[in-house]
Amino acid sequence: MTEDELFMRDAVRLARHALDHGETPVACVFVSRALREVVAFGVNATSRDHCGTAHAELQAIRQWQERWGGSGGASGGTGGEATGTGVPGSFSDLCVYVTVEPCVMCASALRQIGVSKVYFGCANDRFGGNGTVLSLNSPQSRSLGATPPYAAVPGLFRREAIMLLRYFYVRENDKAPQARSKGNRDINTRDFPPLHWGRYIGREEFGREFGSRELHRYDDDLDLAGDGVADHGIDWTLIDSRHDRIVDALTERLDTLERSGRYHFGKKRKIAAESNIIT
Amino acid sequence: MVKKCNNTLKIDYKKCIVEERLLQIVNLENVNEADLVDVWAIDIEPRESRKVIDLIRCHTQDQDPINLQHIKRIKKSHDNKTLITVVASKELISDLSELECLLKKEEINYKSVIEDVKVPRIGPSTKELITEWSTKYWPINWNGNPNDQILTSYEFDMDLIKDLLGRITAKASSEQLTGNRFPIVSAFVDPKDKANVLFATDKRCNPSYNMLDHSIMRGIRKVAERQKANAFNKTFTGTTYLCVDYDVYTTHEPCSMCAMALIHSRVKRCIFIKDMPETGSLKVGSGDGYCIHSNKALNSKYEVFQWIGSEYDVPKLSKSTCT
Ligand SMILES: [Zn+2]
Ligand SMILES: [Zn+2]
């Protein structure tokens, strides 16, 4: 299993955790590309917070800022160049693994803080901001100030992400007062819509990500793991078991990283100094 | 038929300006390309039409999320012997069994259900297009430019609007004076609790916040916190779910993150003062031209107006600032 897959597995476990707590099953982890370690994570909390904007990505940004102390805005404009590009603690060192394509709001937020890359599981058909509805991450999008575009790569654990959403919608339907079409409650575990890779990344980029042997998947809109293999290419144990310890486990990993002193926000001191003027 | 408001507002339908001050911000670029919606139609004998019309009046017309006032409900079938009648949109009635159940309950005799009928979601903006659309899609009534009716149906409390725009402008100026380099302010008004306005400032420079704490994002959070606090308060009469039907007033045209956050929060209207030609996401000519509030692909919608009078002087920001 690749490192990218391992990070996305953490995101999928968190999404399952969200489902078990009555939230839309979408979650993410932020990874430092230099350290190859999780530095923040977020789970959808729209229901708990009574707030339509408490999406996983924004929760992770908030957590990242609270733990590592970066305000980012101190550099002015829209850019948040914390320290030099790509060094631990800078926004441009962050890579996001999220189970569902960021919506337009979150895609814009990730661009405004300046993350370097996003991996997502399945497309967000209604609100997707990384290629499905709009492409806020693309170089053509110029309305987001000075921050650079970022690559968004779909496909990792896509079917697992879709299945979790299906579990959620069936539950929601049952809760609705006029629950109709009860016959439709059997969850579809076999059919998955084609993945139109070309909407999100170029063919070459796909080859670099997943290897040239897999290019036929790009050409035929196929999943990375899919039809013809056992269990429809789905890791059922990942989505069908509860992951009650996942939040604690990730928090422990962040604590360990913090104690190690290997990761910190570069401008901490400077921001504290500026804050005297602001108040 | 649009419910007429009993106000006497001056509306310039051509320029889409209310009271010479509020410019309607809407993407009219694709308005003359029909946006089709799926509807349920049934094939009936002419003598059944009375009963079907009654059914539409009592059970579907007012409940339908798609307003179908602009289409003729009945047209003749190809052989001229029977009538094809549009009963409801598929957004109101999602599956066939539900439709059949309703028809049975109302004792409608019908020959068949025609499944693949599509009609324009809203009528065309000019009379000339009526004939074209009627032959191409489905017979349509001319009730005037649909946007005129939309404008007529909106309600404006000009005194309240002016008061709030004055207050956010004043707050923005004092933010600037106290050193906030992003003097952007928004006000959130609950339709059921108009007296308790929530104001939010941009906090991206404050070290206990982050660079995404734009005034609109903070306002939405404040509304959520108020609702959480009121969740157990039985005397509370305000809205308890997201920002449903809220009016939002803001000094600068929102960026794409904030504009989308307003869709997630289900606000009814956003009025801004200063447009942001590079980073804005509502005006057709702003930024990448997303028109997030009236983007067909994003489905959900809210009303947007820009105050075009010179009464409110909001702080100037650098062009590349996302607001
Ligand atoms: Zn989002
Ligand atoms: Zn904004």
XYZ file of C-alpha atoms and ligand atoms in Angstrom:
604
model
C 0.000 0.000 0.000
C 1.317 3.458 -0.849
C 1.669 6.242 1.688
C -1.065 8.177 -0.094
C -3.392 5.226 0.369
C -2.542 4.976 4.055
C -3.404 8.638 4.592
C -6.661 8.285 2.720
C -7.523 5.248 4.856
C -7.284 7.476 7.911
C -9.673 9.929 6.251
C -12.105 7.105 5.426
C -12.007 5.846 9.035
C -12.781 9.363 10.238
C -15.663 9.600 7.774
C -17.086 6.352 9.165
C -16.706 7.859 12.631
C -18.700 10.885 11.439
C -21.445 8.598 10.160
C -21.659 6.914 13.564
C -22.157 10.343 15.118
C -25.008 11.440 12.876
C -22.907 13.599 10.571
C -22.465 13.520 6.818
C -19.609 11.011 6.362
C -16.922 13.286 4.971
C -13.517 13.721 6.601
C -9.949 14.686 5.816
C -6.373 14.636 7.034
C -3.746 17.308 6.337
C -0.267 15.936 5.767
C 3.082 17.703 5.832
C 4.740 16.770 2.564
C 8.194 17.304 4.008
C 7.629 15.133 7.075
C 5.076 12.731 5.573
C 3.026 12.935 8.727
C -0.518 13.945 9.601
C -0.514 17.472 11.041
C -4.282 18.060 11.303
C -7.587 16.327 10.635
C -11.192 17.361 10.247
C -14.611 15.762 10.327
C -17.869 17.192 9.052
C -19.725 18.753 12.005
C -22.626 20.577 10.363
C -25.171 18.790 12.508
C -23.352 19.110 15.856
C -22.577 22.792 15.257
C -25.936 23.760 13.664
C -23.711 25.278 11.035
C -23.826 24.758 7.290
C -20.174 25.657 6.886
C -18.648 23.220 9.425
C -17.183 21.103 6.648
C -14.284 18.714 7.287
C -11.705 20.860 5.484
C -12.551 24.018 7.421
C -12.535 22.057 10.683
C -9.034 20.800 9.830
C -7.784 24.299 8.989
C -9.140 25.498 12.324
C -7.508 22.612 14.170
C -4.213 23.169 12.358
C -4.262 26.829 13.293
C -5.172 26.134 16.932
C -2.453 23.557 17.400
C 0.390 25.070 15.411
C -0.532 28.684 15.994
C -0.408 30.029 12.478
C -2.757 32.837 11.600
C -1.347 33.180 8.126
C -3.152 36.425 7.479
C -0.295 38.432 8.879
C 1.419 38.394 5.521
C -1.391 40.513 4.109
C -3.336 40.359 0.896
C -5.001 37.051 0.407
C -1.831 35.058 0.459
C -0.743 33.215 3.544
C 2.882 32.585 2.836
C 3.844 31.512 6.300
C 7.454 30.671 5.679
C 9.437 29.617 2.649
C 7.583 27.361 0.266
C 7.442 23.697 1.028
C 9.139 23.764 4.414
C 7.406 22.137 7.376
C 4.920 24.516 8.904
C 4.133 26.409 5.731
C 0.804 26.180 3.973
C 2.498 25.181 0.737
C 3.845 22.100 2.513
C 0.301 20.847 3.132
C -1.309 18.036 1.208
C -4.975 17.272 1.829
C -6.579 13.812 1.754
C -10.365 14.161 1.786
C -12.950 11.458 1.156
C -15.219 13.637 -1.000
C -14.205 16.371 -3.457
C -14.089 19.741 -1.659
C -17.165 21.892 -2.287
C -16.764 25.314 -3.894
C -16.437 26.947 -0.461
C -13.738 24.578 0.791
C -11.932 24.462 -2.562
C -11.733 28.259 -2.395
C -10.565 28.143 1.227
C -7.805 25.632 0.404
C -6.662 27.836 -2.458
C -6.698 30.935 -0.281
C -4.469 29.356 2.362
C -2.314 27.920 -0.413
C -2.131 24.142 0.054
C -0.062 22.339 -2.531
C -2.219 19.350 -3.390
C -5.555 17.666 -2.744
C -6.394 13.975 -3.041
C -10.089 13.190 -2.906
C -12.077 9.956 -3.018
C -15.285 10.586 -4.919
C -16.704 13.553 -6.799
C -19.061 16.040 -5.173
C -21.769 16.089 -7.832
C -23.739 19.032 -6.501
C -21.104 21.424 -5.207
C -17.690 20.140 -6.281
C -15.077 22.877 -6.531
C -12.131 20.836 -7.847
C -13.513 20.099 -11.296
C -17.045 18.756 -11.030
C -18.980 22.038 -10.956
C -16.241 24.680 -10.825
C -12.436 24.399 -10.730
C -11.207 26.795 -8.076
C -7.876 24.971 -7.921
C -7.032 25.480 -11.591
C -4.607 28.031 -13.068
C -7.521 29.470 -15.067
C -9.214 30.556 -11.878
C -7.858 34.027 -11.152
C -10.226 35.442 -8.594
C -8.401 34.133 -5.544
C -5.632 36.627 -5.163
C -2.003 35.706 -5.333
C -2.053 32.098 -4.173
C -0.938 29.466 -6.666
C -3.208 26.774 -8.115
C -3.090 23.268 -6.668
C -3.485 19.852 -8.229
C -6.552 17.824 -7.256
C -6.377 14.078 -7.787
C -9.518 11.944 -7.474
C -9.931 8.217 -7.086
C -8.274 6.948 -3.890
C -10.827 4.799 -2.006
C -13.521 6.311 -4.160
C -15.964 3.438 -3.820
C -15.585 3.400 -0.044
C -16.366 7.137 0.028
C -19.429 6.618 -2.172
C -20.651 3.716 -0.029
C -20.428 5.781 3.152
C -22.545 8.497 1.510
C -25.079 5.870 0.435
C -25.290 4.547 4.002
C -25.927 8.092 5.166
C -28.674 8.915 2.656
C -30.562 5.732 3.425
C -30.465 6.614 7.123
C -31.636 10.164 6.442
C -34.509 8.894 4.305
C -35.670 6.619 7.090
C -35.643 9.537 9.495
C -37.722 11.784 7.200
C -41.337 12.202 8.391
C -42.840 11.199 5.055
C -40.382 8.415 4.397
C -41.431 7.293 0.984
C -40.358 4.564 -1.393
C -39.454 2.196 1.412
C -38.748 -0.446 -1.194
C -35.620 1.402 -2.236
C -33.900 0.763 1.031
C -31.616 -1.935 -0.334
C -28.309 -0.179 -0.690
C -26.692 -0.482 -4.060
C -23.271 -2.038 -3.493
C -22.525 -2.998 -7.071
C -22.909 -0.047 -9.419
C -20.617 2.925 -9.425
C -20.755 5.790 -11.894
C -17.778 6.169 -14.235
C -14.980 8.418 -13.033
C -14.346 11.084 -15.657
C -10.649 11.525 -14.918
C -10.207 14.096 -17.654
C -12.313 16.580 -15.727
C -9.796 16.640 -12.906
C -6.310 15.777 -14.146
C -4.399 15.365 -17.375
C -3.337 11.991 -18.743
C 0.350 12.555 -18.052
C -0.310 13.586 -14.517
C -2.383 10.438 -14.057
C 0.528 8.380 -15.318
C 2.859 10.033 -12.839
C 0.441 9.449 -9.974
C -0.630 5.897 -10.621
C 1.850 4.471 -13.118
C 1.651 4.150 -16.865
C 0.331 0.590 -16.588
C -2.904 2.013 -15.242
C -3.470 4.503 -18.074
C -6.267 2.414 -19.566
C -8.277 3.336 -16.482
C -7.854 6.992 -17.364
C -8.915 6.373 -20.946
C -11.944 4.263 -20.018
C -13.153 6.279 -16.991
C -12.504 3.308 -14.704
C -11.921 3.173 -10.954
C -8.448 2.461 -9.595
C -9.784 -0.667 -7.932
C -12.943 -1.877 -9.382
C -15.011 -4.298 -11.351
C -13.672 -7.756 -11.879
C -11.798 -7.918 -8.584
C -13.117 -9.384 -5.348
C -15.720 -7.383 -3.406
C -16.084 -4.865 -6.241
C -12.696 -3.526 -5.229
C -14.076 -2.291 -1.915
C -12.329 -2.734 1.423
C -15.499 -3.522 3.342
C -13.837 -3.871 6.718
C -12.701 -0.266 6.415
C -16.237 1.108 6.085
C -18.338 -1.530 7.820
C -16.638 -1.466 11.206
C -16.794 1.342 13.710
C -13.608 3.296 14.288
C -14.276 4.624 17.751
C -10.582 5.099 18.513
C -9.605 6.953 15.358
C -9.941 10.479 16.786
C -7.886 9.585 19.871
C -5.312 7.787 17.766
C -4.807 10.732 15.432
C -4.704 13.157 18.352
C -1.949 11.055 19.944
C 0.014 11.188 16.717
C -0.291 14.989 16.689
C 0.779 15.163 20.350
C 3.855 13.051 19.631
C 4.751 15.239 16.673
C 4.340 18.368 18.751
C 6.570 16.993 21.526
C 9.220 16.063 18.978
C 9.536 19.736 17.997
C 10.017 18.752 14.374
C 6.983 20.674 13.153
C 6.064 24.226 14.037
C 4.668 27.313 12.468
C 7.453 29.540 11.265
C 6.039 32.944 11.970
C 4.622 32.335 15.411
C 6.698 35.011 17.024
C 6.173 37.640 14.393
C 2.389 37.304 14.555
C 2.394 37.663 18.308
C 4.321 40.889 17.888
C 1.912 42.249 15.298
C -1.078 41.424 17.413
C -0.138 44.191 19.818
C -0.866 46.721 17.123
C -4.133 45.117 16.108
C -5.905 45.003 19.452
C -49.543 34.641 -11.526
C -47.170 36.340 -9.167
C -48.253 37.526 -5.799
C -48.192 41.303 -6.050
C -46.787 43.207 -3.150
C -48.789 46.137 -2.001
C -45.819 48.418 -1.941
C -45.226 51.341 -4.226
C -41.590 50.861 -5.023
C -40.092 52.338 -8.126
C -38.686 49.533 -10.239
C -36.763 49.998 -13.471
C -37.398 46.634 -15.101
C -35.075 47.267 -17.986
C -32.054 48.047 -15.888
C -33.183 45.840 -12.980
C -32.885 48.662 -10.451
C -35.151 49.132 -7.440
C -35.700 52.631 -6.019
C -32.815 53.900 -8.135
C -30.451 52.340 -5.602
C -30.563 48.554 -5.581
C -29.158 46.867 -8.659
C -30.301 43.271 -9.070
C -27.263 41.036 -9.589
C -28.282 38.071 -11.664
C -26.738 36.065 -14.447
C -29.009 36.663 -17.423
C -26.523 35.391 -19.960
C -28.163 32.041 -20.495
C -31.698 33.135 -19.751
C -32.866 32.526 -23.303
C -31.609 28.976 -23.402
C -34.377 26.834 -22.002
C -33.490 25.016 -18.813
C -35.684 21.919 -18.969
C -37.270 20.118 -16.037
C -38.896 16.687 -15.967
C -42.620 16.593 -15.370
C -45.291 13.925 -15.122
C -47.940 14.099 -17.854
C -50.967 11.905 -18.405
C -53.035 11.120 -21.463
C -56.760 11.673 -20.781
C -60.152 11.905 -22.506
C -61.325 15.541 -22.851
C -64.183 14.930 -20.399
C -61.697 14.121 -17.627
C -59.953 17.487 -17.894
C -62.157 19.185 -15.278
C -61.194 16.648 -12.626
C -57.520 16.803 -13.516
C -57.492 20.594 -13.257
C -59.120 20.299 -9.838
C -56.446 17.841 -8.782
C -53.711 20.228 -9.919
C -55.345 23.105 -8.015
C -55.764 21.183 -4.793
C -52.750 18.912 -4.712
C -49.825 19.967 -6.861
C -49.819 23.582 -8.056
C -49.074 25.250 -4.741
C -46.915 22.452 -3.362
C -44.667 22.136 -6.399
C -41.114 23.410 -5.849
C -41.095 24.245 -9.569
C -43.450 27.084 -10.425
C -45.278 25.940 -13.563
C -47.547 28.987 -14.018
C -45.866 29.842 -17.303
C -46.798 26.642 -19.128
C -50.163 25.630 -20.521
C -51.206 22.574 -18.529
C -53.038 20.887 -21.387
C -52.199 20.217 -24.998
C -53.815 18.043 -27.644
C -52.272 14.695 -28.432
C -50.967 13.948 -31.920
C -54.200 12.362 -33.099
C -56.227 15.248 -31.619
C -58.460 12.827 -29.731
C -57.046 12.972 -26.258
C -55.395 15.576 -24.057
C -51.903 15.479 -22.603
C -51.918 17.117 -19.177
C -48.964 18.089 -17.018
C -49.768 17.039 -13.445
C -46.645 17.968 -11.496
C -42.887 18.208 -11.667
C -40.772 15.193 -10.833
C -39.288 17.248 -8.027
C -42.669 17.216 -6.300
C -43.556 13.635 -7.140
C -40.421 11.571 -7.375
C -41.690 8.171 -8.400
C -44.354 6.617 -10.534
C -46.076 4.698 -7.759
C -46.634 7.923 -5.857
C -48.232 9.519 -8.933
C -50.424 6.501 -9.564
C -51.518 6.536 -5.964
C -52.600 10.177 -6.212
C -54.443 9.630 -9.500
C -56.258 6.670 -8.027
C -57.240 8.528 -4.906
C -58.698 11.368 -6.961
C -60.449 8.863 -9.232
C -58.862 10.095 -12.432
C -59.330 7.917 -15.491
C -56.270 8.113 -17.661
C -55.001 6.181 -20.618
C -51.322 6.283 -19.788
C -48.593 8.118 -17.963
C -46.164 9.832 -20.302
C -42.799 9.733 -18.619
C -40.434 11.744 -20.756
C -42.085 15.159 -20.910
C -39.789 18.108 -20.251
C -40.818 21.746 -19.946
C -38.797 24.977 -19.517
C -38.196 25.774 -15.847
C -38.980 29.429 -16.473
C -40.448 31.191 -19.489
C -38.334 33.136 -22.011
C -37.650 36.825 -21.511
C -39.121 37.968 -24.817
C -42.478 37.459 -26.497
C -40.738 36.467 -29.723
C -39.326 33.350 -28.135
C -42.733 32.110 -26.958
C -43.645 30.586 -30.319
C -40.254 29.016 -30.722
C -40.257 27.425 -27.275
C -43.913 26.377 -27.569
C -43.215 24.331 -30.701
C -39.882 23.054 -29.529
C -40.719 22.091 -25.935
C -44.227 22.625 -24.634
C -46.939 25.324 -25.101
C -46.103 28.384 -23.020
C -48.093 31.410 -21.824
C -46.693 34.922 -22.137
C -46.902 36.505 -18.708
C -44.240 39.094 -19.406
C -40.524 38.806 -18.760
C -40.129 36.323 -15.883
C -37.475 38.505 -14.291
C -39.962 41.410 -14.085
C -42.226 39.176 -12.055
C -39.354 38.027 -9.892
C -38.472 41.664 -9.182
C -42.111 42.495 -8.464
C -42.391 39.624 -6.036
C -39.404 40.665 -3.920
C -40.054 42.651 -0.776
C -37.935 45.624 0.197
C -38.008 47.427 3.502
C -35.995 50.417 2.311
C -35.742 51.998 5.764
C -34.346 48.832 7.285
C -31.949 48.352 4.378
C -30.624 51.909 4.666
C -30.268 51.622 8.411
C -28.206 48.441 8.155
C -26.019 49.653 5.319
C -25.339 52.775 7.376
C -24.402 50.702 10.398
C -22.033 48.332 8.583
C -20.359 51.285 6.859
C -19.828 53.022 10.193
C -18.451 49.827 11.739
C -16.100 49.335 8.810
C -14.735 52.853 9.236
C -14.125 52.346 12.926
C -12.436 49.003 12.223
C -10.122 50.828 9.855
C -9.405 53.498 12.441
C -8.471 50.897 15.036
C -5.948 49.329 12.695
C -7.797 46.435 11.099
C -6.225 46.154 7.675
C -9.317 44.328 6.450
C -12.173 46.674 7.412
C -14.952 44.498 6.040
C -18.229 44.137 7.950
C -21.369 42.025 7.532
C -24.768 42.057 9.256
C -27.055 39.034 9.583
C -30.797 39.571 10.023
C -33.162 36.801 11.111
C -36.547 37.420 9.415
C -38.312 36.268 12.578
C -36.193 38.338 14.912
C -35.220 41.473 13.035
C -34.336 43.480 16.108
C -31.391 41.283 17.102
C -28.999 41.894 14.263
C -25.679 40.037 14.386
C -22.660 41.974 13.157
C -19.382 40.352 12.166
C -16.022 41.865 11.265
C -13.125 40.397 9.336
C -10.652 38.866 11.816
C -7.984 37.459 9.533
C -5.284 39.632 11.116
C -6.153 38.670 14.653
C -3.808 35.931 15.938
C -6.587 33.963 17.598
C -8.381 33.605 14.270
C -7.232 32.421 10.867
C -6.976 33.971 7.445
C -10.314 32.489 6.425
C -12.202 34.400 9.112
C -13.820 36.725 6.584
C -16.782 38.686 7.952
C -19.362 36.424 6.291
C -17.787 33.200 7.562
C -17.747 34.670 11.076
C -21.325 35.895 10.792
C -22.518 32.413 9.856
C -20.692 30.967 12.888
C -22.210 33.599 15.159
C -25.697 32.707 13.926
C -24.950 29.032 14.610
C -23.752 29.813 18.139
C -26.859 31.886 18.857
C -29.066 29.045 17.668
C -27.204 26.499 19.754
C -27.606 28.716 22.807
C -31.315 29.123 22.087
C -31.965 25.469 21.312
C -33.412 24.829 24.781
C -35.105 28.179 25.170
C -38.808 27.649 24.532
C -39.632 31.352 24.387
C -37.169 31.900 21.555
C -39.047 32.718 18.358
C -36.188 33.160 15.905
C -35.017 30.780 13.221
C -33.401 27.625 14.582
C -31.972 26.068 11.460
C -28.918 27.419 9.637
C -29.513 30.947 8.262
C -32.722 30.002 6.488
C -34.357 33.116 4.990
C -31.814 35.447 6.556
C -30.897 38.731 4.899
C -27.177 39.473 4.821
C -25.708 42.956 4.400
C -22.021 43.312 3.648
C -19.652 46.139 2.784
C -17.788 44.347 -0.037
C -18.761 41.811 -2.680
C -18.042 38.345 -1.202
C -15.319 35.997 -2.452
C -16.131 32.509 -3.760
C -15.699 30.886 -0.341
C -18.112 33.285 1.353
C -20.600 33.323 -1.533
C -20.776 29.521 -1.400
C -21.030 29.568 2.397
C -24.203 31.642 1.973
C -25.662 28.899 -0.244
C -24.818 26.247 2.376
C -26.512 28.434 4.978
C -29.675 28.956 2.871
C -29.824 32.725 3.166
C -32.536 34.528 1.227
C -30.759 37.688 0.178
C -27.378 39.379 0.158
C -26.927 43.130 -0.349
C -23.408 44.451 -0.790
C -22.072 47.966 -1.333
C -18.666 47.860 -3.045
C -17.994 45.413 -5.839
C -14.648 43.594 -6.028
C -13.822 43.350 -9.746
C -10.901 40.930 -9.254
C -11.950 38.724 -6.380
C -15.755 39.028 -6.249
C -17.874 36.046 -7.198
C -21.408 37.408 -7.627
C -21.403 39.987 -10.438
C -21.124 38.653 -13.975
C -18.114 40.889 -14.530
C -16.367 40.147 -11.229
C -13.480 37.709 -10.846
C -13.957 34.548 -12.872
C -17.626 35.318 -13.505
C -18.842 32.486 -11.285
C -22.094 34.266 -10.275
C -22.233 31.755 -7.453
C -25.722 32.742 -6.279
C -27.253 32.372 -9.726
C -25.184 29.577 -11.173
C -27.422 26.931 -12.721
C -25.017 24.134 -11.895
C -25.080 24.975 -8.199
C -28.871 24.765 -8.164
C -29.491 26.525 -4.879
C -30.070 30.265 -5.147
C -30.264 33.512 -3.247
C -31.133 37.051 -4.283
C -28.315 39.540 -4.628
C -28.385 43.327 -4.902
C -25.682 45.934 -5.026
C -26.345 49.356 -3.503
C -25.403 51.731 -6.306
C -26.113 55.037 -4.564
C -23.237 57.150 -3.275
C -24.570 57.325 0.295
C -22.187 54.821 1.847
C -18.472 55.292 1.652
C -16.850 51.984 2.537
C -13.082 51.633 3.117
C -11.007 50.946 0.032
C -9.173 47.626 -0.093
C -6.362 46.392 -2.280
C -7.769 44.870 -5.459
C -6.453 41.388 -4.769
C -8.135 41.054 -1.370
C -10.648 38.244 -1.059
C -13.552 39.569 0.977
Zn -17.032 22.137 1.807
Zn -14.731 35.784 1.697
